[in-house]
JSON list of C-alpha atoms and ligand atoms in Angstrom, two decimals:
[
{"chain": "A", "resi": 1, "resn": "UNK", "atom": "CA", "xyz": [51.93, 1.60, 261.12]},
{"chain": "A", "resi": 2, "resn": "UNK", "atom": "CA", "xyz": [53.93, 1.80, 264.34]},
{"chain": "A", "resi": 3, "resn": "UNK", "atom": "CA", "xyz": [53.45, 4.67, 266.76]},
{"chain": "A", "resi": 4, "resn": "UNK", "atom": "CA", "xyz": [54.90, 5.60, 270.14]},
{"chain": "A", "resi": 5, "resn": "UNK", "atom": "CA", "xyz": [53.05, 8.29, 272.07]},
{"chain": "A", "resi": 6, "resn": "UNK", "atom": "CA", "xyz": [54.39, 10.06, 275.16]},
{"chain": "A", "resi": 7, "resn": "UNK", "atom": "CA", "xyz": [51.59, 11.74, 277.10]},
{"chain": "A", "resi": 8, "resn": "UNK", "atom": "CA", "xyz": [52.75, 14.29, 279.63]},
{"chain": "A", "resi": 9, "resn": "UNK", "atom": "CA", "xyz": [55.70, 12.13, 280.63]},
{"chain": "A", "resi": 10, "resn": "UNK", "atom": "CA", "xyz": [58.02, 13.11, 283.46]},
{"chain": "A", "resi": 11, "resn": "UNK", "atom": "CA", "xyz": [60.98, 11.02, 284.52]},
{"chain": "A", "resi": 12, "resn": "UNK", "atom": "CA", "xyz": [62.90, 11.30, 287.77]},
{"chain": "A", "resi": 13, "resn": "UNK", "atom": "CA", "xyz": [65.50, 9.14, 289.45]},
{"chain": "A", "resi": 14, "resn": "UNK", "atom": "CA", "xyz": [65.77, 9.32, 293.24]},
{"chain": "A", "resi": 15, "resn": "UNK", "atom": "CA", "xyz": [63.83, 12.58, 293.20]},
{"chain": "A", "resi": 16, "resn": "UNK", "atom": "CA", "xyz": [66.01, 14.18, 290.52]},
{"chain": "A", "resi": 17, "resn": "UNK", "atom": "CA", "xyz": [64.01, 15.23, 287.46]},
{"chain": "A", "resi": 18, "resn": "UNK", "atom": "CA", "xyz": [65.56, 14.22, 284.13]},
{"chain": "A", "resi": 19, "resn": "UNK", "atom": "CA", "xyz": [62.75, 15.61, 281.97]},
{"chain": "A", "resi": 20, "resn": "UNK", "atom": "CA", "xyz": [59.24, 16.84, 282.66]},
{"chain": "A", "resi": 21, "resn": "UNK", "atom": "CA", "xyz": [55.87, 16.99, 280.88]},
{"chain": "A", "resi": 22, "resn": "UNK", "atom": "CA", "xyz": [57.01, 15.62, 277.54]},
{"chain": "A", "resi": 23, "resn": "UNK", "atom": "CA", "xyz": [54.38, 14.87, 274.91]},
{"chain": "A", "resi": 24, "resn": "UNK", "atom": "CA", "xyz": [56.12, 13.38, 271.89]},
{"chain": "A", "resi": 25, "resn": "UNK", "atom": "CA", "xyz": [55.01, 11.18, 269.03]},
{"chain": "A", "resi": 26, "resn": "UNK", "atom": "CA", "xyz": [57.35, 8.83, 267.17]},
{"chain": "A", "resi": 27, "resn": "UNK", "atom": "CA", "xyz": [55.98, 7.39, 263.95]},
{"chain": "A", "resi": 28, "resn": "UNK", "atom": "CA", "xyz": [56.80, 4.42, 261.77]},
{"chain": "A", "resi": 29, "resn": "UNK", "atom": "CA", "xyz": [57.99, 4.89, 258.20]},
{"chain": "A", "resi": 30, "resn": "UNK", "atom": "CA", "xyz": [60.57, 7.52, 259.06]},
{"chain": "A", "resi": 31, "resn": "UNK", "atom": "CA", "xyz": [63.79, 8.05, 261.00]},
{"chain": "A", "resi": 32, "resn": "UNK", "atom": "CA", "xyz": [63.50, 9.99, 264.24]},
{"chain": "A", "resi": 33, "resn": "UNK", "atom": "CA", "xyz": [66.55, 11.20, 266.14]},
{"chain": "A", "resi": 34, "resn": "UNK", "atom": "CA", "xyz": [66.49, 11.93, 269.89]},
{"chain": "A", "resi": 35, "resn": "UNK", "atom": "CA", "xyz": [69.14, 14.53, 270.51]},
{"chain": "A", "resi": 36, "resn": "UNK", "atom": "CA", "xyz": [70.50, 16.23, 273.60]},
{"chain": "A", "resi": 37, "resn": "UNK", "atom": "CA", "xyz": [73.64, 16.69, 275.65]},
{"chain": "A", "resi": 38, "resn": "UNK", "atom": "CA", "xyz": [75.29, 13.87, 277.61]},
{"chain": "A", "resi": 39, "resn": "UNK", "atom": "CA", "xyz": [73.05, 13.00, 280.53]},
{"chain": "A", "resi": 40, "resn": "UNK", "atom": "CA", "xyz": [70.00, 14.77, 279.08]},
{"chain": "A", "resi": 41, "resn": "UNK", "atom": "CA", "xyz": [67.97, 11.55, 278.98]},
{"chain": "A", "resi": 42, "resn": "UNK", "atom": "CA", "xyz": [68.23, 10.12, 275.44]},
{"chain": "A", "resi": 43, "resn": "UNK", "atom": "CA", "xyz": [68.89, 6.54, 276.55]},
{"chain": "A", "resi": 44, "resn": "UNK", "atom": "CA", "xyz": [66.18, 6.93, 279.20]},
{"chain": "A", "resi": 45, "resn": "UNK", "atom": "CA", "xyz": [63.79, 8.04, 276.43]},
{"chain": "A", "resi": 46, "resn": "UNK", "atom": "CA", "xyz": [64.58, 4.83, 274.50]},
{"chain": "A", "resi": 47, "resn": "UNK", "atom": "CA", "xyz": [64.09, 2.68, 277.60]},
{"chain": "A", "resi": 48, "resn": "UNK", "atom": "CA", "xyz": [60.69, 4.28, 278.15]},
{"chain": "A", "resi": 49, "resn": "UNK", "atom": "CA", "xyz": [59.79, 3.52, 274.50]},
{"chain": "A", "resi": 50, "resn": "UNK", "atom": "CA", "xyz": [60.81, -0.11, 275.03]},
{"chain": "A", "resi": 51, "resn": "UNK", "atom": "CA", "xyz": [58.72, -0.34, 278.24]},
{"chain": "A", "resi": 52, "resn": "UNK", "atom": "CA", "xyz": [61.89, -1.30, 280.10]},
{"chain": "A", "resi": 53, "resn": "UNK", "atom": "CA", "xyz": [61.17, 1.62, 282.39]},
{"chain": "A", "resi": 54, "resn": "UNK", "atom": "CA", "xyz": [57.83, 2.94, 283.63]},
{"chain": "A", "resi": 55, "resn": "UNK", "atom": "CA", "xyz": [57.58, 6.74, 283.59]},
{"chain": "A", "resi": 56, "resn": "UNK", "atom": "CA", "xyz": [57.46, 8.49, 286.94]},
{"chain": "A", "resi": 57, "resn": "UNK", "atom": "CA", "xyz": [54.42, 10.38, 285.62]},
{"chain": "A", "resi": 58, "resn": "UNK", "atom": "CA", "xyz": [52.36, 10.22, 282.44]},
{"chain": "A", "resi": 59, "resn": "UNK", "atom": "CA", "xyz": [52.15, 7.36, 279.97]},
{"chain": "A", "resi": 60, "resn": "UNK", "atom": "CA", "xyz": [54.02, 5.89, 277.04]},
{"chain": "A", "resi": 61, "resn": "UNK", "atom": "CA", "xyz": [51.85, 3.88, 274.68]},
{"chain": "A", "resi": 62, "resn": "UNK", "atom": "CA", "xyz": [53.12, 1.85, 271.76]},
{"chain": "A", "resi": 63, "resn": "UNK", "atom": "CA", "xyz": [50.83, 0.72, 268.99]},
{"chain": "A", "resi": 64, "resn": "UNK", "atom": "CA", "xyz": [50.98, -1.20, 265.74]},
{"chain": "A", "resi": 65, "resn": "UNK", "atom": "CA", "xyz": [48.22, -0.85, 263.17]},
{"chain": "A", "resi": 66, "resn": "UNK", "atom": "CA", "xyz": [46.16, 1.18, 265.65]},
{"chain": "A", "resi": 67, "resn": "UNK", "atom": "CA", "xyz": [46.28, -1.49, 268.33]},
{"chain": "A", "resi": 68, "resn": "UNK", "atom": "CA", "xyz": [48.12, -0.82, 271.57]},
{"chain": "A", "resi": 69, "resn": "UNK", "atom": "CA", "xyz": [50.80, -3.42, 272.30]},
{"chain": "A", "resi": 70, "resn": "UNK", "atom": "CA", "xyz": [51.26, -5.07, 275.66]},
{"chain": "A", "resi": 71, "resn": "UNK", "atom": "CA", "xyz": [54.78, -5.04, 277.07]},
{"chain": "A", "resi": 72, "resn": "UNK", "atom": "CA", "xyz": [55.10, -8.73, 276.30]},
{"chain": "A", "resi": 73, "resn": "UNK", "atom": "CA", "xyz": [54.21, -8.35, 272.61]},
{"chain": "A", "resi": 74, "resn": "UNK", "atom": "CA", "xyz": [56.25, -5.17, 272.26]},
{"chain": "A", "resi": 75, "resn": "UNK", "atom": "CA", "xyz": [59.40, -6.92, 273.51]},
{"chain": "A", "resi": 76, "resn": "UNK", "atom": "CA", "xyz": [58.98, -9.42, 270.69]},
{"chain": "A", "resi": 77, "resn": "UNK", "atom": "CA", "xyz": [58.42, -6.72, 268.08]},
{"chain": "A", "resi": 78, "resn": "UNK", "atom": "CA", "xyz": [61.32, -4.44, 268.98]},
{"chain": "A", "resi": 79, "resn": "UNK", "atom": "CA", "xyz": [65.05, -4.56, 268.75]},
{"chain": "A", "resi": 80, "resn": "UNK", "atom": "CA", "xyz": [67.05, -2.35, 271.10]},
{"chain": "A", "resi": 81, "resn": "UNK", "atom": "CA", "xyz": [70.73, -1.94, 270.27]},
{"chain": "A", "resi": 82, "resn": "UNK", "atom": "CA", "xyz": [72.67, -0.17, 273.00]},
{"chain": "A", "resi": 83, "resn": "UNK", "atom": "CA", "xyz": [76.29, 0.27, 274.03]},
{"chain": "A", "resi": 84, "resn": "UNK", "atom": "CA", "xyz": [75.43, -1.75, 277.18]},
{"chain": "A", "resi": 85, "resn": "UNK", "atom": "CA", "xyz": [74.45, -4.82, 275.17]},
{"chain": "A", "resi": 86, "resn": "UNK", "atom": "CA", "xyz": [77.25, -7.38, 275.46]},
{"chain": "A", "resi": 87, "resn": "UNK", "atom": "CA", "xyz": [78.07, -10.24, 273.13]},
{"chain": "A", "resi": 88, "resn": "UNK", "atom": "CA", "xyz": [79.19, -13.53, 274.62]},
{"chain": "A", "resi": 89, "resn": "UNK", "atom": "CA", "xyz": [82.99, -13.31, 274.45]},
{"chain": "A", "resi": 90, "resn": "UNK", "atom": "CA", "xyz": [83.53, -17.07, 274.33]},
{"chain": "A", "resi": 91, "resn": "UNK", "atom": "CA", "xyz": [81.16, -17.59, 271.43]},
{"chain": "A", "resi": 92, "resn": "UNK", "atom": "CA", "xyz": [81.95, -16.98, 267.77]},
{"chain": "A", "resi": 93, "resn": "UNK", "atom": "CA", "xyz": [80.02, -14.46, 265.68]},
{"chain": "A", "resi": 94, "resn": "UNK", "atom": "CA", "xyz": [77.87, -17.25, 264.35]},
{"chain": "A", "resi": 95, "resn": "UNK", "atom": "CA", "xyz": [77.17, -18.63, 267.82]},
{"chain": "A", "resi": 96, "resn": "UNK", "atom": "CA", "xyz": [76.29, -15.15, 269.10]},
{"chain": "A", "resi": 97, "resn": "UNK", "atom": "CA", "xyz": [73.87, -14.70, 266.20]},
{"chain": "A", "resi": 98, "resn": "UNK", "atom": "CA", "xyz": [72.35, -18.12, 266.91]},
{"chain": "A", "resi": 99, "resn": "UNK", "atom": "CA", "xyz": [71.96, -17.25, 270.59]},
{"chain": "A", "resi": 100, "resn": "UNK", "atom": "CA", "xyz": [70.40, -13.79, 270.23]},
{"chain": "A", "resi": 101, "resn": "UNK", "atom": "CA", "xyz": [68.19, -14.74, 267.27]},
{"chain": "A", "resi": 102, "resn": "UNK", "atom": "CA", "xyz": [67.27, -18.03, 268.94]},
{"chain": "A", "resi": 103, "resn": "UNK", "atom": "CA", "xyz": [65.73, -16.03, 271.78]},
{"chain": "A", "resi": 104, "resn": "UNK", "atom": "CA", "xyz": [63.34, -14.62, 269.17]},
{"chain": "A", "resi": 105, "resn": "UNK", "atom": "CA", "xyz": [62.68, -18.02, 267.58]},
{"chain": "A", "resi": 106, "resn": "UNK", "atom": "CA", "xyz": [64.62, -17.12, 264.43]},
{"chain": "A", "resi": 107, "resn": "UNK", "atom": "CA", "xyz": [66.89, -19.65, 262.71]},
{"chain": "A", "resi": 108, "resn": "UNK", "atom": "CA", "xyz": [69.19, -18.57, 259.90]},
{"chain": "A", "resi": 109, "resn": "UNK", "atom": "CA", "xyz": [69.79, -20.66, 256.81]},
{"chain": "A", "resi": 110, "resn": "UNK", "atom": "CA", "xyz": [73.37, -21.45, 255.91]},
{"chain": "A", "resi": 111, "resn": "UNK", "atom": "CA", "xyz": [73.57, -18.79, 253.20]},
{"chain": "A", "resi": 112, "resn": "UNK", "atom": "CA", "xyz": [72.08, -16.14, 255.51]},
{"chain": "A", "resi": 113, "resn": "UNK", "atom": "CA", "xyz": [75.10, -15.93, 257.82]},
{"chain": "A", "resi": 114, "resn": "UNK", "atom": "CA", "xyz": [77.62, -14.76, 255.26]},
{"chain": "A", "resi": 115, "resn": "UNK", "atom": "CA", "xyz": [75.09, -12.47, 253.57]},
{"chain": "A", "resi": 116, "resn": "UNK", "atom": "CA", "xyz": [74.33, -10.88, 256.92]},
{"chain": "A", "resi": 117, "resn": "UNK", "atom": "CA", "xyz": [77.97, -10.38, 257.83]},
{"chain": "A", "resi": 118, "resn": "UNK", "atom": "CA", "xyz": [78.70, -8.91, 254.41]},
{"chain": "A", "resi": 119, "resn": "UNK", "atom": "CA", "xyz": [75.81, -6.49, 254.93]},
{"chain": "A", "resi": 120, "resn": "UNK", "atom": "CA", "xyz": [77.41, -5.12, 258.09]},
{"chain": "A", "resi": 121, "resn": "UNK", "atom": "CA", "xyz": [80.92, -5.22, 256.65]},
{"chain": "A", "resi": 122, "resn": "UNK", "atom": "CA", "xyz": [82.34, -8.15, 258.63]},
{"chain": "A", "resi": 123, "resn": "UNK", "atom": "CA", "xyz": [84.57, -10.68, 256.89]},
{"chain": "A", "resi": 124, "resn": "UNK", "atom": "CA", "xyz": [83.20, -14.24, 256.72]},
{"chain": "A", "resi": 125, "resn": "UNK", "atom": "CA", "xyz": [86.22, -15.52, 258.67]},
{"chain": "A", "resi": 126, "resn": "UNK", "atom": "CA", "xyz": [84.71, -13.72, 261.67]},
{"chain": "A", "resi": 127, "resn": "UNK", "atom": "CA", "xyz": [81.95, -16.31, 261.68]},
{"chain": "A", "resi": 128, "resn": "UNK", "atom": "CA", "xyz": [84.14, -19.29, 262.39]},
{"chain": "A", "resi": 129, "resn": "UNK", "atom": "CA", "xyz": [86.75, -20.19, 264.96]},
{"chain": "A", "resi": 130, "resn": "UNK", "atom": "CA", "xyz": [87.21, -16.65, 266.31]},
{"chain": "A", "resi": 131, "resn": "UNK", "atom": "CA", "xyz": [85.71, -15.83, 269.67]},
{"chain": "A", "resi": 132, "resn": "UNK", "atom": "CA", "xyz": [83.91, -12.53, 269.95]},
{"chain": "A", "resi": 133, "resn": "UNK", "atom": "CA", "xyz": [86.39, -11.74, 272.75]},
{"chain": "A", "resi": 134, "resn": "UNK", "atom": "CA", "xyz": [88.95, -10.93, 270.07]},
{"chain": "A", "resi": 135, "resn": "UNK", "atom": "CA", "xyz": [86.66, -8.58, 268.12]},
{"chain": "A", "resi": 136, "resn": "UNK", "atom": "CA", "xyz": [87.41, -4.86, 268.03]},
{"chain": "A", "resi": 137, "resn": "UNK", "atom": "CA", "xyz": [84.78, -2.48, 269.45]},
{"chain": "A", "resi": 138, "resn": "UNK", "atom": "CA", "xyz": [83.63, -1.60, 265.93]},
{"chain": "A", "resi": 139, "resn": "UNK", "atom": "CA", "xyz": [83.38, -5.28, 264.97]},
{"chain": "A", "resi": 140, "resn": "UNK", "atom": "CA", "xyz": [81.21, -5.93, 268.05]},
{"chain": "A", "resi": 141, "resn": "UNK", "atom": "CA", "xyz": [78.98, -3.02, 267.08]},
{"chain": "A", "resi": 142, "resn": "UNK", "atom": "CA", "xyz": [78.65, -4.43, 263.57]},
{"chain": "A", "resi": 143, "resn": "UNK", "atom": "CA", "xyz": [77.69, -7.83, 264.94]},
{"chain": "A", "resi": 144, "resn": "UNK", "atom": "CA", "xyz": [75.03, -6.26, 267.18]},
{"chain": "A", "resi": 145, "resn": "UNK", "atom": "CA", "xyz": [73.67, -4.53, 264.06]},
{"chain": "A", "resi": 146, "resn": "UNK", "atom": "CA", "xyz": [73.65, -7.89, 262.25]},
{"chain": "A", "resi": 147, "resn": "UNK", "atom": "CA", "xyz": [71.40, -9.23, 265.04]},
{"chain": "A", "resi": 148, "resn": "UNK", "atom": "CA", "xyz": [69.12, -6.25, 264.52]},
{"chain": "A", "resi": 149, "resn": "UNK", "atom": "CA", "xyz": [68.93, -6.74, 260.75]},
{"chain": "A", "resi": 150, "resn": "UNK", "atom": "CA", "xyz": [68.02, -10.40, 261.15]},
{"chain": "A", "resi": 151, "resn": "UNK", "atom": "CA", "xyz": [65.56, -9.72, 263.98]},
{"chain": "A", "resi": 152, "resn": "UNK", "atom": "CA", "xyz": [62.54, -8.82, 261.80]},
{"chain": "A", "resi": 153, "resn": "UNK", "atom": "CA", "xyz": [61.64, -6.20, 264.42]},
{"chain": "A", "resi": 154, "resn": "UNK", "atom": "CA", "xyz": [59.10, -3.49, 263.57]},
{"chain": "A", "resi": 155, "resn": "UNK", "atom": "CA", "xyz": [60.54, -1.09, 266.15]},
{"chain": "A", "resi": 156, "resn": "UNK", "atom": "CA", "xyz": [64.23, -0.22, 265.84]},
{"chain": "A", "resi": 157, "resn": "UNK", "atom": "CA", "xyz": [65.53, 1.55, 268.92]},
{"chain": "A", "resi": 158, "resn": "UNK", "atom": "CA", "xyz": [69.18, 2.39, 268.37]},
{"chain": "A", "resi": 159, "resn": "UNK", "atom": "CA", "xyz": [71.28, 4.01, 271.06]},
{"chain": "A", "resi": 160, "resn": "UNK", "atom": "CA", "xyz": [74.33, 5.69, 269.48]},
{"chain": "A", "resi": 161, "resn": "UNK", "atom": "CA", "xyz": [74.36, 3.21, 266.59]},
{"chain": "A", "resi": 162, "resn": "UNK", "atom": "CA", "xyz": [77.32, 4.83, 264.84]},
{"chain": "A", "resi": 163, "resn": "UNK", "atom": "CA", "xyz": [79.54, 4.93, 267.93]},
{"chain": "A", "resi": 164, "resn": "UNK", "atom": "CA", "xyz": [82.91, 3.26, 267.33]},
{"chain": "A", "resi": 165, "resn": "UNK", "atom": "CA", "xyz": [82.21, 2.80, 263.63]},
{"chain": "A", "resi": 166, "resn": "UNK", "atom": "CA", "xyz": [84.45, 4.10, 260.85]},
{"chain": "A", "resi": 167, "resn": "UNK", "atom": "CA", "xyz": [83.01, 6.32, 258.10]},
{"chain": "A", "resi": 168, "resn": "UNK", "atom": "CA", "xyz": [81.96, 3.36, 255.98]},
{"chain": "A", "resi": 169, "resn": "UNK", "atom": "CA", "xyz": [80.27, 1.73, 259.01]},
{"chain": "A", "resi": 170, "resn": "UNK", "atom": "CA", "xyz": [78.47, 4.93, 259.96]},
{"chain": "A", "resi": 171, "resn": "UNK", "atom": "CA", "xyz": [77.18, 5.21, 256.38]},
{"chain": "A", "resi": 172, "resn": "UNK", "atom": "CA", "xyz": [76.02, 1.58, 256.50]},
{"chain": "A", "resi": 173, "resn": "UNK", "atom": "CA", "xyz": [73.96, 2.33, 259.63]},
{"chain": "A", "resi": 174, "resn": "UNK", "atom": "CA", "xyz": [72.22, 5.25, 257.95]},
{"chain": "A", "resi": 175, "resn": "UNK", "atom": "CA", "xyz": [71.64, 3.25, 254.76]},
{"chain": "A", "resi": 176, "resn": "UNK", "atom": "CA", "xyz": [70.05, 0.40, 256.71]},
{"chain": "A", "resi": 177, "resn": "UNK", "atom": "CA", "xyz": [68.02, 2.82, 258.85]},
{"chain": "A", "resi": 178, "resn": "UNK", "atom": "CA", "xyz": [66.67, 4.48, 255.71]},
{"chain": "A", "resi": 179, "resn": "UNK", "atom": "CA", "xyz": [65.81, 1.16, 254.11]},
{"chain": "A", "resi": 180, "resn": "UNK", "atom": "CA", "xyz": [63.98, 0.06, 257.27]},
{"chain": "A", "resi": 181, "resn": "UNK", "atom": "CA", "xyz": [62.04, 3.34, 257.44]},
{"chain": "A", "resi": 182, "resn": "UNK", "atom": "CA", "xyz": [61.13, 3.00, 253.75]},
{"chain": "A", "resi": 183, "resn": "UNK", "atom": "CA", "xyz": [59.84, -0.49, 254.52]},
{"chain": "A", "resi": 184, "resn": "UNK", "atom": "CA", "xyz": [57.54, 1.11, 257.12]},
{"chain": "A", "resi": 185, "resn": "UNK", "atom": "CA", "xyz": [59.50, 0.32, 260.27]},
{"chain": "A", "resi": 186, "resn": "UNK", "atom": "CA", "xyz": [59.86, 2.74, 263.16]},
{"chain": "A", "resi": 187, "resn": "UNK", "atom": "CA", "xyz": [63.48, 3.83, 263.48]},
{"chain": "A", "resi": 188, "resn": "UNK", "atom": "CA", "xyz": [64.46, 5.83, 266.56]},
{"chain": "A", "resi": 189, "resn": "UNK", "atom": "CA", "xyz": [68.09, 6.88, 267.05]},
{"chain": "A", "resi": 190, "resn": "UNK", "atom": "CA", "xyz": [69.50, 8.35, 270.25]},
{"chain": "A", "resi": 191, "resn": "UNK", "atom": "CA", "xyz": [72.48, 10.31, 269.04]},
{"chain": "A", "resi": 192, "resn": "UNK", "atom": "CA", "xyz": [74.97, 13.09, 269.47]},
{"chain": "A", "resi": 193, "resn": "UNK", "atom": "CA", "xyz": [76.29, 12.62, 265.95]},
{"chain": "A", "resi": 194, "resn": "UNK", "atom": "CA", "xyz": [75.39, 15.57, 263.70]},
{"chain": "A", "resi": 195, "resn": "UNK", "atom": "CA", "xyz": [75.37, 13.28, 260.63]},
{"chain": "A", "resi": 196, "resn": "UNK", "atom": "CA", "xyz": [72.76, 11.01, 262.22]},
{"chain": "A", "resi": 197, "resn": "UNK", "atom": "CA", "xyz": [70.72, 14.01, 263.29]},
{"chain": "A", "resi": 198, "resn": "UNK", "atom": "CA", "xyz": [70.91, 15.42, 259.75]},
{"chain": "A", "resi": 199, "resn": "UNK", "atom": "CA", "xyz": [69.82, 12.08, 258.26]},
{"chain": "A", "resi": 200, "resn": "UNK", "atom": "CA", "xyz": [66.68, 11.98, 260.42]},
{"chain": "A", "resi": 201, "resn": "UNK", "atom": "CA", "xyz": [63.25, 13.04, 259.17]},
{"chain": "A", "resi": 202, "resn": "UNK", "atom": "CA", "xyz": [62.15, 14.13, 262.65]},
{"chain": "A", "resi": 203, "resn": "UNK", "atom": "CA", "xyz": [64.18, 15.36, 265.60]},
{"chain": "A", "resi": 204, "resn": "UNK", "atom": "CA", "xyz": [63.14, 15.21, 269.25]},
{"chain": "A", "resi": 205, "resn": "UNK", "atom": "CA", "xyz": [65.33, 17.52, 271.31]},
{"chain": "A", "resi": 206, "resn": "UNK", "atom": "CA", "xyz": [65.81, 16.99, 275.00]},
{"chain": "A", "resi": 207, "resn": "UNK", "atom": "CA", "xyz": [67.08, 20.16, 276.65]},
{"chain": "B", "resi": 1, "resn": "ATP", "atom": "N1", "xyz": [68.54, 3.82, 286.54]},
{"chain": "B", "resi": 1, "resn": "ATP", "atom": "C1", "xyz": [68.99, 5.04, 286.85]},
{"chain": "B", "resi": 1, "resn": "ATP", "atom": "N2", "xyz": [69.10, 5.43, 288.13]},
{"chain": "B", "resi": 1, "resn": "ATP", "atom": "C2", "xyz": [69.52, 6.68, 288.46]},
{"chain": "B", "resi": 1, "resn": "ATP", "atom": "N3", "xyz": [69.84, 7.63, 287.55]},
{"chain": "B", "resi": 1, "resn": "ATP", "atom": "C3", "xyz": [69.73, 7.30, 286.26]},
{"chain": "B", "resi": 1, "resn": "ATP", "atom": "C4", "xyz": [69.30, 6.01, 285.83]},
{"chain": "B", "resi": 1, "resn": "ATP", "atom": "N4", "xyz": [69.27, 5.99, 284.47]},
{"chain": "B", "resi": 1, "resn": "ATP", "atom": "C5", "xyz": [69.68, 7.20, 284.07]},
{"chain": "B", "resi": 1, "resn": "ATP", "atom": "N5", "xyz": [69.95, 7.99, 285.15]},
{"chain": "B", "resi": 1, "resn": "ATP", "atom": "C6", "xyz": [70.38, 9.40, 285.08]},
{"chain": "B", "resi": 1, "resn": "ATP", "atom": "O1", "xyz": [69.52, 10.06, 284.17]},
{"chain": "B", "resi": 1, "resn": "ATP", "atom": "C7", "xyz": [70.24, 11.01, 283.40]},
{"chain": "B", "resi": 1, "resn": "ATP", "atom": "C8", "xyz": [70.02, 10.72, 281.93]},
{"chain": "B", "resi": 1, "resn": "ATP", "atom": "O2", "xyz": [70.71, 9.53, 281.59]},
{"chain": "B", "resi": 1, "resn": "ATP", "atom": "P1", "xyz": [70.73, 8.97, 280.12]},
{"chain": "B", "resi": 1, "resn": "ATP", "atom": "O3", "xyz": [71.61, 7.77, 280.15]},
{"chain": "B", "resi": 1, "resn": "ATP", "atom": "O4", "xyz": [69.35, 8.78, 279.65]},
{"chain": "B", "resi": 1, "resn": "ATP", "atom": "O5", "xyz": [71.41, 10.18, 279.31]},
{"chain": "B", "resi": 1, "resn": "ATP", "atom": "P2", "xyz": [71.88, 10.27, 277.81]},
{"chain": "B", "resi": 1, "resn": "ATP", "atom": "O6", "xyz": [71.26, 11.49, 277.21]},
{"chain": "B", "resi": 1, "resn": "ATP", "atom": "O7", "xyz": [71.62, 8.97, 277.13]},
{"chain": "B", "resi": 1, "resn": "ATP", "atom": "O8", "xyz": [73.45, 10.52, 277.96]},
{"chain": "B", "resi": 1, "resn": "ATP", "atom": "P3", "xyz": [74.68, 10.11, 277.02]},
{"chain": "B", "resi": 1, "resn": "ATP", "atom": "O9", "xyz": [74.72, 11.09, 275.86]},
{"chain": "B", "resi": 1, "resn": "ATP", "atom": "O10", "xyz": [75.86, 10.25, 277.89]},
{"chain": "B", "resi": 1, "resn": "ATP", "atom": "O11", "xyz": [74.47, 8.70, 276.55]},
{"chain": "B", "resi": 1, "resn": "ATP", "atom": "C9", "xyz": [71.69, 10.91, 283.85]},
{"chain": "B", "resi": 1, "resn": "ATP", "atom": "O12", "xyz": [71.92, 11.95, 284.76]},
{"chain": "B", "resi": 1, "resn": "ATP", "atom": "C10", "xyz": [71.77, 9.57, 284.52]},
{"chain": "B", "resi": 1, "resn": "ATP", "atom": "O13", "xyz": [72.72, 9.58, 285.55]},
{"chain": "B", "resi": 2, "resn": "MG", "atom": "MG1", "xyz": [72.85, 7.54, 276.32]}
]
């Protein structure tokens, strides 16, 4: 099972403390929500989990099946979906999927594309001929989630996954998150959405 352990972690930027002396545990097989006001450090918490940031003090260790993962292996085992992640505007949905999944060595079979798009509520026409530049914000978010679903990652780090999604899209995110947790994956959501917080099994609050 996956596990992320924060041991006495403090994080500062340019001498300004964001949070101090945190000892948190995030476990696989359930949904954990990181909650807190704007600027409290939720996205920073996710970046620490992903080893994209080294804590100012303390340690963040990530393990799978009791074995601590190096940064290199972790980056192959996790999928981080954030508002900052940009699709290539002059590629179609299919080409974007090929690019992002290709980085992980994943190739989709012909039937997988449409099944994947249907799963995130995108019409199959979105796959062909249309550049991602013409996608709405919600469509882009859905395509990012399609990359996540096809990524085979054990660690799902989702920063505001329901942002810009309609009610049906927000429900799809929670359905997929639950299914992933039931399959034993670690699902960590940074959120300000009360529905996402309510759907979580564990809540980490950042004051
Ligand atoms: N690389 C950085 N350099 C300097 N300050 C940073 C950096 N990253 C984050 N911060 C600061 O750390 C604080 C926490 O930022 P963070 O993005 O983690 O908050 P958040 O809880 O995700 O907010 P939001 O709800 O708005 O997404 C903010 O004050 C931000 O300005
Ligand atoms: Mg944030």
